[in-house]
XYZ file of C-alpha atoms in Angstrom:
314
model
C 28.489 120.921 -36.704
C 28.122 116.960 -37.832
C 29.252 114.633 -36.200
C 31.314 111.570 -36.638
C 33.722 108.122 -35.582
C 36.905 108.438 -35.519
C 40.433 107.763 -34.164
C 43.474 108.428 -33.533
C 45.286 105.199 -32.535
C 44.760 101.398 -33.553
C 43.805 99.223 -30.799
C 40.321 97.565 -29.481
C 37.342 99.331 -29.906
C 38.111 101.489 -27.473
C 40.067 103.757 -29.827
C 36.847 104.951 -31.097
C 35.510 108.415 -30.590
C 32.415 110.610 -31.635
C 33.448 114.044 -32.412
C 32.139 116.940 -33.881
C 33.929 117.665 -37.254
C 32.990 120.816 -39.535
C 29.923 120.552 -41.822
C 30.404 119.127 -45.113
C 30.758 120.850 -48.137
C 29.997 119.220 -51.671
C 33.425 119.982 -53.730
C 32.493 119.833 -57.208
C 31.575 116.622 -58.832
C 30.669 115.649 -54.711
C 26.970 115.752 -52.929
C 26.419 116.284 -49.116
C 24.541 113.255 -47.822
C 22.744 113.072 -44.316
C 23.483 109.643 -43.198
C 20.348 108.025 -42.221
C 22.199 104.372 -41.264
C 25.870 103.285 -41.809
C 26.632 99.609 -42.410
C 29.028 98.260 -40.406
C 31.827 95.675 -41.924
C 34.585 93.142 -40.636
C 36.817 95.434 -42.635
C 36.115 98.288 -40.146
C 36.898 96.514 -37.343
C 40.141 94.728 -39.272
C 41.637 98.456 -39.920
C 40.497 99.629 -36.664
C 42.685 97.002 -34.914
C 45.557 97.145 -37.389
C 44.772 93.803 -38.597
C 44.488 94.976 -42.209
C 47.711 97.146 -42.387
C 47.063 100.910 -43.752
C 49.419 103.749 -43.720
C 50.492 105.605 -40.580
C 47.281 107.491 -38.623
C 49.040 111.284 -39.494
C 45.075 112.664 -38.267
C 41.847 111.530 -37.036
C 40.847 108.827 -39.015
C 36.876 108.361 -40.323
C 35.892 104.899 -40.357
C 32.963 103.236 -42.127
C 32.463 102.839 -45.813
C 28.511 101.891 -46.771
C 25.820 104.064 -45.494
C 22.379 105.600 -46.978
C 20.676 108.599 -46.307
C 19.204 111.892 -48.216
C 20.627 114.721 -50.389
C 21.106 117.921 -49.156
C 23.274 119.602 -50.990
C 24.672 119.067 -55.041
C 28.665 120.450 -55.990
C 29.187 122.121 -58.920
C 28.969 120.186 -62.158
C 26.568 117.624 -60.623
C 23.953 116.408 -62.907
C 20.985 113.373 -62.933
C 20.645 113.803 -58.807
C 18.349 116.530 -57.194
C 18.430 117.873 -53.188
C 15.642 115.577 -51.094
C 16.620 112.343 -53.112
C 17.488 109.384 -51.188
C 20.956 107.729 -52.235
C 23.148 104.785 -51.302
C 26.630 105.782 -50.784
C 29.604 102.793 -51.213
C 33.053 102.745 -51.406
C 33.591 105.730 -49.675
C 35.557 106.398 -45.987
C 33.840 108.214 -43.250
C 29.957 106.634 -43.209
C 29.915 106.611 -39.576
C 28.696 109.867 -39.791
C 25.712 112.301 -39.448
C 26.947 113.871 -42.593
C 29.292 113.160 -45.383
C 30.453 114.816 -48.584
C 30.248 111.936 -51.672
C 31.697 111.738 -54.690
C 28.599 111.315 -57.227
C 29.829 108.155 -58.477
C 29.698 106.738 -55.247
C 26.272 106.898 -54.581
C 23.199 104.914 -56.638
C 19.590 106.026 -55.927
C 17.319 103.780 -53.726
C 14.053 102.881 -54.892
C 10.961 103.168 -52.963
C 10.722 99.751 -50.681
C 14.469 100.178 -49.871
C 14.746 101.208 -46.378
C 18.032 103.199 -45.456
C 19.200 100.356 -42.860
C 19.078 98.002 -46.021
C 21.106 99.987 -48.134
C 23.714 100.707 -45.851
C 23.446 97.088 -45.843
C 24.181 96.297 -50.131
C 27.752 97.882 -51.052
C 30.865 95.634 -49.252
C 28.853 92.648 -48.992
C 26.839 92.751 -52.028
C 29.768 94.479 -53.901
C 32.339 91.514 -53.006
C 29.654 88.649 -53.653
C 28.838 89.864 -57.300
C 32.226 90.240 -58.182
C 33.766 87.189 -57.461
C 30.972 85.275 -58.849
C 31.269 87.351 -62.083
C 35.289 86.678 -61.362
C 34.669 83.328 -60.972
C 32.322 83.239 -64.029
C 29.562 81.282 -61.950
C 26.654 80.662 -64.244
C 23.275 78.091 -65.116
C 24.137 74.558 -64.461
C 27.448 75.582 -62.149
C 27.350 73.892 -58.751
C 29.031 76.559 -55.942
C 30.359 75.842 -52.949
C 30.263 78.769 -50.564
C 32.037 78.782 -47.324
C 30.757 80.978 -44.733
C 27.092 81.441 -46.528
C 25.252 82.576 -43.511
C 27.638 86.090 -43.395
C 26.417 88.927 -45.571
C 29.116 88.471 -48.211
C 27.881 84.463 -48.052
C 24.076 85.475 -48.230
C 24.921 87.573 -51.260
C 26.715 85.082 -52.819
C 23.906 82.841 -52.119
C 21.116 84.452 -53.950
C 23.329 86.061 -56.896
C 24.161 82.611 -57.698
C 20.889 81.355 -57.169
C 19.027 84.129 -59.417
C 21.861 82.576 -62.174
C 20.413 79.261 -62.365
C 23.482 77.786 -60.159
C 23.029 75.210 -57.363
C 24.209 75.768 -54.003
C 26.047 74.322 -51.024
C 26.882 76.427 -48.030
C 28.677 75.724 -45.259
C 27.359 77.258 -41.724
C 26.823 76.331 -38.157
C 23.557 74.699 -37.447
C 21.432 77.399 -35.930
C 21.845 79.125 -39.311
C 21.040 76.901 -41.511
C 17.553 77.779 -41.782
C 18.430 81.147 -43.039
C 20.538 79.924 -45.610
C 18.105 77.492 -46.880
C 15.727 80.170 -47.470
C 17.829 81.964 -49.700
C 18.152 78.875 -52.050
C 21.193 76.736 -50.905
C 21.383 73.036 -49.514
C 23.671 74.105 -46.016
C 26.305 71.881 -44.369
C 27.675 72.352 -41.465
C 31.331 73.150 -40.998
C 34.159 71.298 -38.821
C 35.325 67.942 -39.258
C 33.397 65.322 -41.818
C 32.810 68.470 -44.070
C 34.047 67.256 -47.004
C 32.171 64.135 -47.032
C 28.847 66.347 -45.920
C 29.280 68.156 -49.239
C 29.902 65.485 -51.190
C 26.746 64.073 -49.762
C 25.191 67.158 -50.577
C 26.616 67.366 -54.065
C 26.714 63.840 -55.427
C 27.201 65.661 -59.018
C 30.311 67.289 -57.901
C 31.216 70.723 -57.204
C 32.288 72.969 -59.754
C 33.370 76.538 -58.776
C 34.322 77.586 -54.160
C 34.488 80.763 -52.775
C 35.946 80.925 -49.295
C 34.151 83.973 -47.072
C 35.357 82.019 -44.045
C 39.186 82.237 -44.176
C 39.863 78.940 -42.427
C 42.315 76.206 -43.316
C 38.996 73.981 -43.791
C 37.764 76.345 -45.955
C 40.458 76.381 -48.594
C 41.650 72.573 -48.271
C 37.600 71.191 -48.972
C 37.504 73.752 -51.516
C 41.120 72.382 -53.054
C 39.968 68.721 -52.615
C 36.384 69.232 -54.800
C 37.092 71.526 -57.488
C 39.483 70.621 -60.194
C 40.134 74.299 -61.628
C 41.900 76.168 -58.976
C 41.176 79.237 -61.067
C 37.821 78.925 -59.951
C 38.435 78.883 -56.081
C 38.798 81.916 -54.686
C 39.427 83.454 -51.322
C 38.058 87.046 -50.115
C 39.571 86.459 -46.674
C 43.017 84.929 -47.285
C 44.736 87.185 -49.652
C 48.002 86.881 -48.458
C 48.417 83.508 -48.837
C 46.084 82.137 -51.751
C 48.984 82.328 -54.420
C 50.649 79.663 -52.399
C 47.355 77.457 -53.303
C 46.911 78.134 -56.725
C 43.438 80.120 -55.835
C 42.232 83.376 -56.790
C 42.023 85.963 -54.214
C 39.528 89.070 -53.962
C 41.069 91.595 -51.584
C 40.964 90.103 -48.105
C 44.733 91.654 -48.348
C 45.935 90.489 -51.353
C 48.582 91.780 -52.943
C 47.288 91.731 -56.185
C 44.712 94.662 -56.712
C 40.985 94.398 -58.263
C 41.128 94.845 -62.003
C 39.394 98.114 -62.961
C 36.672 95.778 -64.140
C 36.369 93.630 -61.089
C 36.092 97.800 -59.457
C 33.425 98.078 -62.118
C 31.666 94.520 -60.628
C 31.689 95.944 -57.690
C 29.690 99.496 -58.587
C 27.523 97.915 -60.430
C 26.360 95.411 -58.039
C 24.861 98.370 -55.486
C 22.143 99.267 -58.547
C 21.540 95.341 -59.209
C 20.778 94.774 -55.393
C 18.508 97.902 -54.689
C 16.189 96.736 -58.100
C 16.585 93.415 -56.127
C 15.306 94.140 -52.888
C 12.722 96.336 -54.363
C 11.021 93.542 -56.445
C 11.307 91.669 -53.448
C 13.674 89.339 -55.096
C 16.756 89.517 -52.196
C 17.058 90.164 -48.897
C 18.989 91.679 -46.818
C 19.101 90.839 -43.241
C 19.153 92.823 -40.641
C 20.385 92.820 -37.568
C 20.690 95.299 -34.507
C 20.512 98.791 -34.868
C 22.787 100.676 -32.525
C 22.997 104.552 -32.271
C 26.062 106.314 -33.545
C 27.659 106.730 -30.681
C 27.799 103.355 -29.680
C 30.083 102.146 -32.701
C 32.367 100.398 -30.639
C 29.780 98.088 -29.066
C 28.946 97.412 -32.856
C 32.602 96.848 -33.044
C 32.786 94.379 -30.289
C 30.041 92.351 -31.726
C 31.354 91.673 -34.577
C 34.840 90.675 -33.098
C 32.627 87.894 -30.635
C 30.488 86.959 -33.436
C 27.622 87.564 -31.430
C 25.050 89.271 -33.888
C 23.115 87.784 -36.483
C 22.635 89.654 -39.756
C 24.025 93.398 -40.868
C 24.864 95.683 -37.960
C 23.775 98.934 -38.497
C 24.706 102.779 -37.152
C 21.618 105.115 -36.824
C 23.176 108.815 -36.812
């Protein structure tokens, strides 16, 4: 039997159960995957909760989306991946597992370099970053403002951008700063006077935002330095960003992903392992919590109380 999170009620992270669940089986067009680390998002804990409404819980529902791990079985019809090869899987429910059956186009080989904890680490945050900069058509000369940039989507954003020849600002608190200027950006720290810090920090002016923050700050900064509104955009405050003029990527928007903003997203998984590989990004870590103690992970991201990408060992 595998094993795997799940449950059966929204709530705290309480609601959260390991069970054993039958083996997986690769349908066709599907691989079996034994999850060597699942990444753990804020959009876990958001549908956990009920904060991101889904449909009624009619059975036990898997939770977790990113994860890595190895092949161990191929579906019929499967071609270009081989039992023993190690695979990211993304955008697909149920990574807070020991085992999982994947679609094929929801997994991207790793390359040797690539640990498992770091690509359960690349497809949400990764994903979200390299779309909405390709969204937002950041590019060589652009000066970015990111909001949030010490998060994982912010750290993403960070070094896409930078890797594009754009300059860039990022707000976090103080203890972080140091992380974020590593990856390339001048950081400011949020709360009041921000505005005036990045303008400081960006005498040329600031030409494209993205909010990963979600705060009224955020989006009013963002409003009051960038002229094009269609190159704001939110990935946090989908609801509301059509009353601002702003774009919005998810962060429960009403207005769906494009299929090519979906494509964005898959490709970005491939772009970040040849990344990390060549030692050109970084992903970084943070604890690394058995399986069974997914709600702790849970809680720790609802107290903000862990630095870097939170990872489930199976």
């Amino acid at each position: 039997m595998a094993r795997a999170i799940v449950h059966t009620e929204l709530g705290s992270p309480d609601v959260l159960r390991l069970v054993e669940v039958p083996d997986p089986v690769a349908a066709p067009g599907e691989v079996v995957v034994r999850i060597e680390a699942a990444g753990v998002n804020p959009i876990d804990v958001k549908q956990r909760s009920g904060q991101r409404p889904l449909p009624p819980i009619t059975e036990p529902r898997h939770v977790g989306f990113d994860g890595a791990g190895t092949i161990t079985a191929l579906g019929d019809d499967v071609t270009g991946f081989a039992v023993g090869e190690r695979v990211a899987v993304h955008d697909t429910r149920g990574t807070y597992a020991t085992s999982l059956a994947v679609p094929v186009g929801n997994i991207t080989r790793m390359l040797d370099g690539v640990t498992a904890a770091e690509g359960a680490g690349i497809g949400i945050p990764a994903g979200t970053a390299y779309q909405s900069l390709r969204s937002l058509a950041v590019r060589k000369g652009d000066t970015l403002l990111v909001h949030a940039g010490s998060g994982s989507v912010g750290q993403a954003a960070v070094q896409f951008a930078v890797l594009w020849g754009a300059t860039v600002i990022a707000t976090a608190s103080p203890e972080r700063h140091e992380q974020v200027r590593a990856l390339g950006a001048t950081p400011v720290a949020y709360g009041e006077g921000l505005l005036e810090r990045v303008r400081d920090a960006a005498p040329q002016g600031v030409d494209v935002a993205l909010d990963c923050a979600g705060t009224d700050e955020a989006i009013r900064v963002s409003l009051d330095l960038v002229s094009d509104r269609d190159r704001i955009a939110t990935i946090v405050r989908g609801p509301d960003a059509a009353d601002f003029g702003i774009q919005a990527y998810s962060g429960g928007s009403p207005v769906p992903l494009t299929e090519e903003q979906l494509a964005w997203r898959r490709e970005a998984v491939g772009v970040t392992i040849n990344l990390v590989a060549a030692g050109d990004f970084q992903i970084e870590l943070g604890p690394e919590l058995p399986l069974a103690e997914a709600a702790r992970a849970h809680e720790l991201i609802e107290r903000h109380e862990a630095d870097g990408k939170i990872v489930l060992i199976p």
